[in-house]
Coordinates of C-alpha atoms and ligand atoms in Angstrom, one line a residue:
X25 CA 59.1 93.6 116.1
X26 CA 62.2 94.9 118.1
X27 CA 64.8 97.3 115.9
X28 CA 68.6 97.5 117.0
X29 CA 71.2 100.2 114.8
X30 CA 74.9 99.2 114.8
X31 CA 77.8 101.1 112.8
X32 CA 78.7 97.1 112.0
X33 CA 77.2 94.2 112.8
X34 CA 78.8 90.9 112.2
X35 CA 76.6 87.9 111.6
X36 CA 78.1 84.4 113.1
X37 CA 80.2 84.3 116.4
X38 CA 83.1 81.6 115.2
X39 CA 87.0 82.3 114.9
X40 CA 86.1 84.2 111.6
X41 CA 83.1 86.6 113.3
X42 CA 84.6 87.0 116.9
X43 CA 88.2 88.1 115.1
X44 CA 85.7 90.7 112.3
X45 CA 83.5 91.8 115.3
X46 CA 87.0 92.6 118.2
X47 CA 88.9 94.2 114.9
X48 CA 86.0 96.8 114.2
X49 CA 85.5 97.5 117.7
X50 CA 88.9 98.1 118.0
X51 CA 88.8 100.8 115.2
X52 CA 85.6 102.5 117.5
X53 CA 82.8 101.2 115.6
X54 CA 79.5 100.1 117.8
X55 CA 79.9 96.8 117.1
X56 CA 77.1 93.6 117.3
X57 CA 78.0 90.1 116.6
X58 CA 75.0 87.9 116.4
X59 CA 75.0 84.0 117.4
X60 CA 72.6 81.0 117.2
X61 CA 74.8 79.6 120.3
X62 CA 75.9 80.5 123.3
X63 CA 79.4 80.8 122.5
X64 CA 81.7 82.2 120.3
X65 CA 84.6 80.3 118.5
X66 CA 81.6 78.1 116.3
X67 CA 83.1 74.7 114.9
X68 CA 87.1 75.5 117.3
X69 CA 84.7 75.9 120.3
X70 CA 81.4 74.6 120.5
X71 CA 82.0 71.8 117.2
X72 CA 85.2 71.0 119.4
X73 CA 87.8 71.4 117.0
X74 CA 90.6 72.1 119.1
X75 CA 93.5 72.3 116.8
X76 CA 95.3 75.9 116.4
X77 CA 96.6 75.1 113.0
X78 CA 100.1 76.6 112.2
X79 CA 101.2 80.5 111.8
X80 CA 104.2 79.1 110.5
X81 CA 105.2 77.6 107.2
X82 CA 107.2 74.1 108.6
X83 CA 110.2 75.5 107.6
X84 CA 110.9 78.0 110.5
X85 CA 108.9 81.1 109.4
X86 CA 105.9 83.0 110.6
X87 CA 103.6 83.8 108.4
X88 CA 100.3 84.3 109.6
X89 CA 100.2 87.4 112.8
X90 CA 98.0 89.8 114.0
X91 CA 94.9 89.1 115.3
X92 CA 95.2 84.9 114.3
X93 CA 98.4 85.4 117.0
X94 CA 96.6 87.1 119.5
X95 CA 93.3 84.3 119.0
X96 CA 96.5 81.3 119.3
X97 CA 97.9 82.5 122.7
X98 CA 94.5 83.4 124.2
X99 CA 93.1 80.0 123.7
X100 CA 95.9 78.5 126.7
X101 CA 95.1 81.4 128.4
X102 CA 92.8 79.7 131.0
X103 CA 94.8 76.3 130.2
X104 CA 96.2 73.8 129.8
X105 CA 97.9 73.9 126.6
X106 CA 101.7 75.2 125.5
X107 CA 103.0 76.8 122.1
X108 CA 105.4 74.2 120.9
X109 CA 109.6 74.4 120.4
X110 CA 108.6 75.2 116.1
X111 CA 111.5 76.9 115.3
X112 CA 113.7 74.5 115.0
X113 CA 113.2 71.8 111.6
X114 CA 113.2 72.1 108.4
X115 CA 109.7 69.7 106.1
X116 CA 108.0 69.7 110.1
X117 CA 105.7 67.8 110.7
X118 CA 102.4 69.2 111.9
X119 CA 102.6 69.0 115.5
X120 CA 105.9 70.8 115.5
X121 CA 104.9 73.6 114.3
X122 CA 103.4 77.0 115.6
X123 CA 99.9 75.5 116.3
X124 CA 98.4 74.6 119.5
X125 CA 96.1 72.2 121.2
X126 CA 93.3 74.1 123.2
X127 CA 90.4 73.3 125.4
X128 CA 87.3 74.3 123.8
X129 CA 85.7 75.6 126.8
X130 CA 88.7 77.8 128.0
X131 CA 88.8 79.6 124.5
X132 CA 85.1 80.2 124.9
X133 CA 85.9 81.8 127.9
X134 CA 88.7 84.2 127.0
X135 CA 86.9 85.2 123.8
X136 CA 83.9 87.0 126.0
X137 CA 86.7 89.0 127.9
X138 CA 87.8 90.0 124.6
X139 CA 85.1 90.8 122.5
X140 CA 83.4 92.7 126.2
X141 CA 87.1 94.7 126.4
X142 CA 86.3 95.4 122.9
X143 CA 83.3 96.6 123.5
X144 CA 81.6 94.2 121.4
X145 CA 78.0 94.2 122.2
X146 CA 77.4 90.3 121.6
X147 CA 73.8 88.7 120.8
X148 CA 73.7 85.3 121.9
X149 CA 71.3 82.8 121.2
X150 CA 70.0 84.8 118.7
X151 CA 69.4 83.4 114.6
X152 CA 70.2 85.3 111.7
X153 CA 67.0 84.3 109.4
X154 CA 66.6 86.8 106.9
X155 CA 68.7 89.9 104.7
X156 CA 66.4 93.0 103.2
X157 CA 68.2 94.6 100.6
X158 CA 67.5 97.9 99.5
X159 CA 69.0 99.7 95.9
X160 CA 71.6 96.9 96.0
X161 CA 72.4 97.4 99.4
X162 CA 72.2 95.5 102.9
X163 CA 70.7 97.6 105.0
X164 CA 69.5 95.5 107.8
X165 CA 69.4 91.1 108.8
X166 CA 66.2 90.0 110.7
X167 CA 67.1 87.9 114.0
X168 CA 64.8 85.8 115.9
X169 CA 65.6 85.5 120.0
X170 CA 63.7 84.9 122.7
X171 CA 62.0 88.5 122.2
X172 CA 60.9 87.4 119.4
X173 CA 61.9 88.8 116.2
X174 CA 64.1 91.7 115.4
X175 CA 65.6 93.8 113.0
X176 CA 69.2 94.6 113.2
X177 CA 70.5 97.6 110.9
X178 CA 73.8 98.2 109.7
X179 CA 76.3 100.6 107.8
X180 CA 78.2 97.9 106.9
X181 CA 77.7 93.8 107.9
X182 CA 80.0 90.9 107.7
X183 CA 78.9 87.5 107.3
X184 CA 80.9 85.1 109.2
X185 CA 77.9 82.3 109.4
X186 CA 80.3 80.0 107.8
X187 CA 77.7 79.0 105.8
X188 CA 76.9 82.3 103.7
X189 CA 73.8 82.7 105.2
X190 CA 73.9 86.5 105.5
X191 CA 74.4 86.3 101.0
X192 CA 72.5 83.6 100.9
X193 CA 69.0 85.0 102.9
X194 CA 69.8 88.3 100.2
X195 CA 69.7 85.8 97.3
X196 CA 73.6 85.6 96.1
X197 CA 73.9 82.6 94.1
X198 CA 76.3 81.0 96.8
X199 CA 78.4 78.5 96.1
X200 CA 77.9 74.8 97.5
X201 CA 79.9 72.2 98.5
X202 CA 80.1 68.3 99.6
X203 CA 81.4 66.8 103.1
X204 CA 82.3 63.8 104.5
X205 CA 80.8 62.6 107.6
X206 CA 82.8 63.5 110.7
X207 CA 82.7 63.3 114.3
X208 CA 84.8 64.5 117.3
X209 CA 83.8 64.0 121.0
X210 CA 85.5 64.9 124.4
X211 CA 85.4 61.5 126.3
X212 CA 87.0 60.3 129.4
X213 CA 88.7 57.3 128.4
X214 CA 91.1 55.5 131.5
X215 CA 94.5 56.0 130.8
X216 CA 94.4 58.1 128.1
X217 CA 95.7 61.7 127.9
X218 CA 94.8 64.7 126.5
X219 CA 96.5 65.0 123.1
X220 CA 100.3 66.4 123.8
X221 CA 99.1 67.6 127.4
X222 CA 99.6 65.3 130.2
X223 CA 97.8 67.9 132.8
X224 CA 94.7 66.8 132.3
X225 CA 95.3 62.8 132.2
X226 CA 91.9 60.5 131.3
X227 CA 90.4 62.9 129.0
X228 CA 91.0 62.3 125.1
X229 CA 89.2 63.3 121.9
X230 CA 87.9 61.2 119.8
X231 CA 87.6 61.9 116.0
X232 CA 86.2 60.0 113.2
X233 CA 87.3 62.6 110.3
X234 CA 87.5 63.0 106.8
X235 CA 88.2 59.0 106.1
X236 CA 84.9 57.5 106.9
X237 CA 81.8 57.8 104.2
X238 CA 83.8 59.7 101.6
X239 CA 81.5 59.5 99.0
X240 CA 78.3 60.3 101.1
X241 CA 78.4 64.0 99.5
X242 CA 76.7 66.3 102.6
X243 CA 76.2 69.7 101.5
X244 CA 75.2 70.6 105.1
X245 CA 72.9 73.4 103.3
X246 CA 69.6 71.5 103.8
X247 CA 67.6 71.4 107.2
X248 CA 66.9 68.3 106.8
X249 CA 70.4 66.7 105.9
X250 CA 71.6 68.5 108.9
X251 CA 69.5 66.6 111.6
X252 CA 70.8 63.4 109.8
X253 CA 74.4 64.0 109.6
X254 CA 74.5 64.8 113.2
X255 CA 72.7 61.4 113.7
X256 CA 75.1 59.4 111.7
X257 CA 77.9 61.2 113.6
X258 CA 76.8 60.1 117.1
X259 CA 75.6 56.5 115.8
X260 CA 78.7 55.6 114.8
X261 CA 80.0 57.2 118.5
X262 CA 77.6 54.9 119.8
X263 CA 79.1 52.0 117.8
X264 CA 82.1 52.7 118.8
X265 CA 81.7 52.6 122.4
X266 CA 79.7 49.5 122.1
X267 CA 82.2 47.7 120.6
X268 CA 85.3 48.8 122.6
X269 CA 82.7 47.1 125.5
X270 CA 81.7 44.1 123.9
X271 CA 85.9 43.4 123.4
X272 CA 85.8 43.7 127.2
X273 CA 89.1 45.9 127.3
X274 CA 86.7 48.8 128.0
X275 CA 83.5 49.6 130.4
X276 CA 81.2 52.1 131.0
X277 CA 83.2 53.2 134.1
X278 CA 85.9 53.9 132.0
X279 CA 85.2 54.8 128.6
X280 CA 82.4 57.5 127.8
X281 CA 81.1 60.4 126.6
X282 CA 82.5 63.7 128.1
X283 CA 81.0 66.5 125.9
X284 CA 79.5 66.0 122.5
X285 CA 80.1 69.3 119.3
X286 CA 77.0 71.3 119.6
X287 CA 77.6 72.2 116.1
X288 CA 77.5 70.0 112.5
X289 CA 81.0 69.5 111.8
X290 CA 80.8 70.7 108.3
X291 CA 83.5 71.9 107.1
X292 CA 82.8 73.2 103.7
X293 CA 79.3 74.1 103.0
X294 CA 78.7 77.3 101.1
X295 CA 80.5 80.3 100.1
X296 CA 79.7 83.8 98.1
X297 CA 80.2 84.4 94.8
X298 CA 83.3 86.9 94.9
X299 CA 84.9 89.1 92.9
X300 CA 87.6 86.4 92.9
X301 CA 87.6 82.5 93.8
X302 CA 91.0 81.2 95.0
X303 CA 92.2 78.6 92.8
X304 CA 94.4 75.3 93.5
X305 CA 98.1 75.7 92.9
X306 CA 98.0 79.3 93.8
X307 CA 100.1 79.1 96.8
X308 CA 103.4 81.8 96.0
X309 CA 101.1 83.5 94.0
X310 CA 101.5 87.6 94.6
X311 CA 98.4 89.0 94.8
X312 CA 98.1 93.5 94.0
X313 CA 95.3 93.2 96.9
X314 CA 96.4 90.1 99.1
X315 CA 95.2 91.1 102.8
X316 CA 97.7 89.0 104.8
X317 CA 99.6 85.5 104.7
X318 CA 98.2 81.9 105.5
X319 CA 100.2 78.5 105.4
X320 CA 99.2 75.0 104.2
X321 CA 98.6 73.1 107.3
X322 CA 98.8 69.8 105.7
X323 CA 102.4 69.9 103.6
X324 CA 105.5 72.5 104.9
X325 CA 106.3 75.5 102.6
X326 CA 103.4 75.9 100.7
X327 CA 102.5 79.6 101.4
X328 CA 99.3 82.0 100.5
X329 CA 98.5 85.0 99.9
X330 CA 94.9 85.7 100.9
X331 CA 92.9 88.0 98.0
X332 CA 90.6 90.9 99.5
X333 CA 88.5 90.0 96.1
X334 CA 87.9 86.8 97.7
X335 CA 85.8 88.2 100.7
X336 CA 83.8 91.0 98.4
X337 CA 80.2 89.7 96.9
X338 CA 79.3 90.2 93.3
X339 CA 76.0 91.9 93.6
X340 CA 75.4 93.0 96.8
X341 CA 76.8 96.0 98.8
X342 CA 77.3 97.0 102.6
X343 CA 78.4 93.0 102.8
X344 CA 82.1 91.3 102.9
X345 CA 82.7 87.9 103.9
X346 CA 85.0 86.0 106.5
X347 CA 86.7 82.7 107.6
X348 CA 85.1 79.7 105.8
X349 CA 82.7 81.5 103.4
X350 CA 85.0 83.3 101.7
X351 CA 85.5 81.9 98.3
X352 CA 88.0 79.6 97.4
X353 CA 88.0 75.8 95.5
X354 CA 88.8 72.6 96.7
X355 CA 92.7 72.6 97.8
X356 CA 92.3 76.2 98.5
X357 CA 89.1 76.0 100.3
X358 CA 91.4 73.5 102.6
X359 CA 93.8 77.2 103.7
X360 CA 91.0 79.1 103.7
X361 CA 88.6 77.6 106.2
X362 CA 90.7 76.5 108.8
X363 CA 91.0 78.5 112.1
X364 CA 94.5 80.5 111.4
X365 CA 93.3 81.8 108.4
X366 CA 89.2 82.1 109.7
X367 CA 91.3 84.7 112.5
X368 CA 93.4 86.5 109.7
X369 CA 90.2 86.8 107.3
X370 CA 88.2 87.7 110.1
X371 CA 90.2 90.7 110.8
X372 CA 90.6 91.8 107.6
X373 CA 86.6 91.9 107.2
X374 CA 86.3 93.8 110.5
X375 CA 89.0 96.0 109.6
X376 CA 87.3 97.0 106.3
X377 CA 83.9 96.9 107.5
X378 CA 84.8 99.5 110.1
X379 CA 86.8 101.6 107.7
X380 CA 83.4 101.5 105.3
X381 CA 80.8 102.3 108.1
X382 CA 83.3 105.3 109.0
X383 CA 83.4 106.8 105.5
X384 CA 79.8 106.0 105.0
X385 CA 80.9 103.7 102.0
X386 CA 80.6 100.4 101.1
X387 CA 83.7 98.1 101.6
X388 CA 83.9 97.4 97.7
X389 CA 84.2 101.3 97.4
X390 CA 87.5 100.9 99.5
X391 CA 91.1 101.7 98.2
X392 CA 92.6 98.6 99.0
X393 CA 95.9 99.9 99.6
X394 CA 94.2 101.6 102.8
X395 CA 92.8 98.6 103.9
X396 CA 96.4 97.1 103.9
X397 CA 97.7 100.1 105.4
X398 CA 94.9 99.2 108.5
X399 CA 96.1 95.4 108.4
X400 CA 100.2 96.3 108.6
X401 CA 100.2 98.3 111.2
X402 CA 97.8 96.4 113.0
X403 CA 101.0 94.2 112.7
X404 CA 100.3 91.9 109.5
X405 CA 102.3 91.3 106.8
X406 CA 101.0 91.5 103.7
X407 CA 103.0 90.1 100.8
X408 CA 105.4 87.0 100.9
X409 CA 108.5 89.2 100.5
X410 CA 107.7 90.7 104.2
X411 CA 108.5 87.5 105.6
X412 CA 111.6 86.8 103.5
X413 CA 109.6 84.7 101.1
X414 CA 109.4 84.9 97.9
X415 CA 106.4 84.6 95.0
X416 CA 106.9 82.1 92.2
Ligands
FAD29 C1 85.9 68.3 110.8 C2 86.2 68.6 111.4 C3 87.7 69.2 111.6 C4 88.4 70.2 111.9 N1 89.5 70.3 112.0 C5 90.6 71.3 112.2 C6 91.8 71.7 112.4 O1 92.1 70.2 113.4 N2 92.1 72.8 113.1 C7 91.8 74.2 112.3 O2 92.3 74.7 112.2 N3 90.6 73.7 111.7 C8 90.2 72.7 111.4 N4 88.3 72.5 111.2 C9 87.9 74.0 110.1 C10 87.5 75.0 111.1 O3 87.3 74.7 112.6 C11 86.8 75.8 110.9 O4 86.2 75.6 109.0 C12 86.7 76.9 111.3 O5 87.2 77.2 113.0 C13 86.0 78.3 110.2 O6 86.3 79.2 111.3 P1 84.2 80.4 111.4 O7 84.0 80.9 111.8 O8 84.6 80.4 109.5 O9 83.2 79.3 110.8 P2 82.4 78.7 112.2 O10 83.2 78.0 113.0 O11 81.4 77.6 111.4 O12 81.4 79.9 112.5 C14 80.3 80.2 112.2 C15 79.0 80.3 113.1 O13 78.3 81.2 112.6 C16 77.1 80.8 113.4 N5 76.2 80.6 112.5 C17 75.6 80.1 111.9 N6 74.6 80.5 111.1 C18 73.8 81.3 111.8 C19 72.9 82.2 111.4 N7 71.8 81.9 110.5 N8 72.4 83.1 112.6 C20 73.3 83.0 113.9 N9 74.6 82.2 113.8 C21 75.0 81.6 113.0 C22 77.3 79.2 113.9 O14 76.7 78.9 115.1 C23 79.1 79.6 114.3 O15 79.2 79.9 115.4 C24 87.5 71.5 111.0 C25 86.4 71.8 110.8 C26 85.7 70.5 110.7 C27 84.2 70.3 110.3

């Protein structure tokens, strides 16, 4: 078994994990990022989820800043999207808010650049498969890659696996959810244009979203179920192509798949048992321990403070969660699981992990004010009043 040791170990390299690793490394901590695929970005890139949802409230006020905004702009660095004019409207449609459509491949190469520039040690093609707990503290995780099995120790860990794998492997009673079948693919379609982008004519996204098979109730945390979910999605896509060819309007030469998702497209799988679970209807609520703001992408004029306690597990020290495995229920989870909020909680988790590692403490022993202060200094407003809005 190979052995390695870091100050901060970030598990899972989706948007949340990438943001956490960048935030930690920028604070001078020796930081590892463990990712089972060979891409960072997770669902946003490997999963072909190409819409970076809004950083604004839909009424002209930007609410999410910091790394979430840096990464939104980074997603466009190697083309071809543009930031829309977003300040003009009240009650704006999602497409007219501060959000972008990006090329997943462009985003991947920029994320590599950002992580390496920050000094993060990336471990691609490395699967996290066990968590080692000593005296109530997470001491190390076990991984497998081409070198075999290894143990990676850390002063502090971030669970950004999307599925709360680190917490689950440590024996914590995580909370599971249900998923509808989804299948987004990138295809060539004659005459089609990349949504909003006229420059790559012929490329379109095909999305079978939550409207299909809503009753299916797939949790995404059972090994066999994951395979069935992936095969069902591809089967639906194949049927769609066959139907289009049979109707005679399209043929295999002017409608065909370009890229399929290399990650199962589960929205909500498992989240940590946290000190606080963000609940439906808690938009506009003041939380003393807020780490930043997130807007509801489905409707304008709904803004949430995200409490630090929703990222801190109960029953295990040295771990903080980020992204879609932070604790939130139904409606609130719709807000915390998406790309901008994953970047926000990722930045907060990486910042807190760095503070904890450098101070020889566990994240749950940190003063919330110290985390908020560091987040503010990095450009993140913490409370609604800081962007001119008011808690209700
Ligand atoms: C169908 C669908 C549509 C969506 N639409 C949108 C949208 O339009 N806009 C939007 O903003 N969001 C959308 N989302 C949500 C969004 O894409 C993700 O929820 C968000 O990117 C979450 O990021 P994350 O980093 O928390 O998790 P993930 O993206 O899931 O990242 C987790 C990472 O951890 C890695 N990992 C997991 N387990 C292990 C392990 N054991 N060992 C090593 N690595 C591991 C994974 O490979 C992955 O890279 C959608 C999601 C789905 C499924």
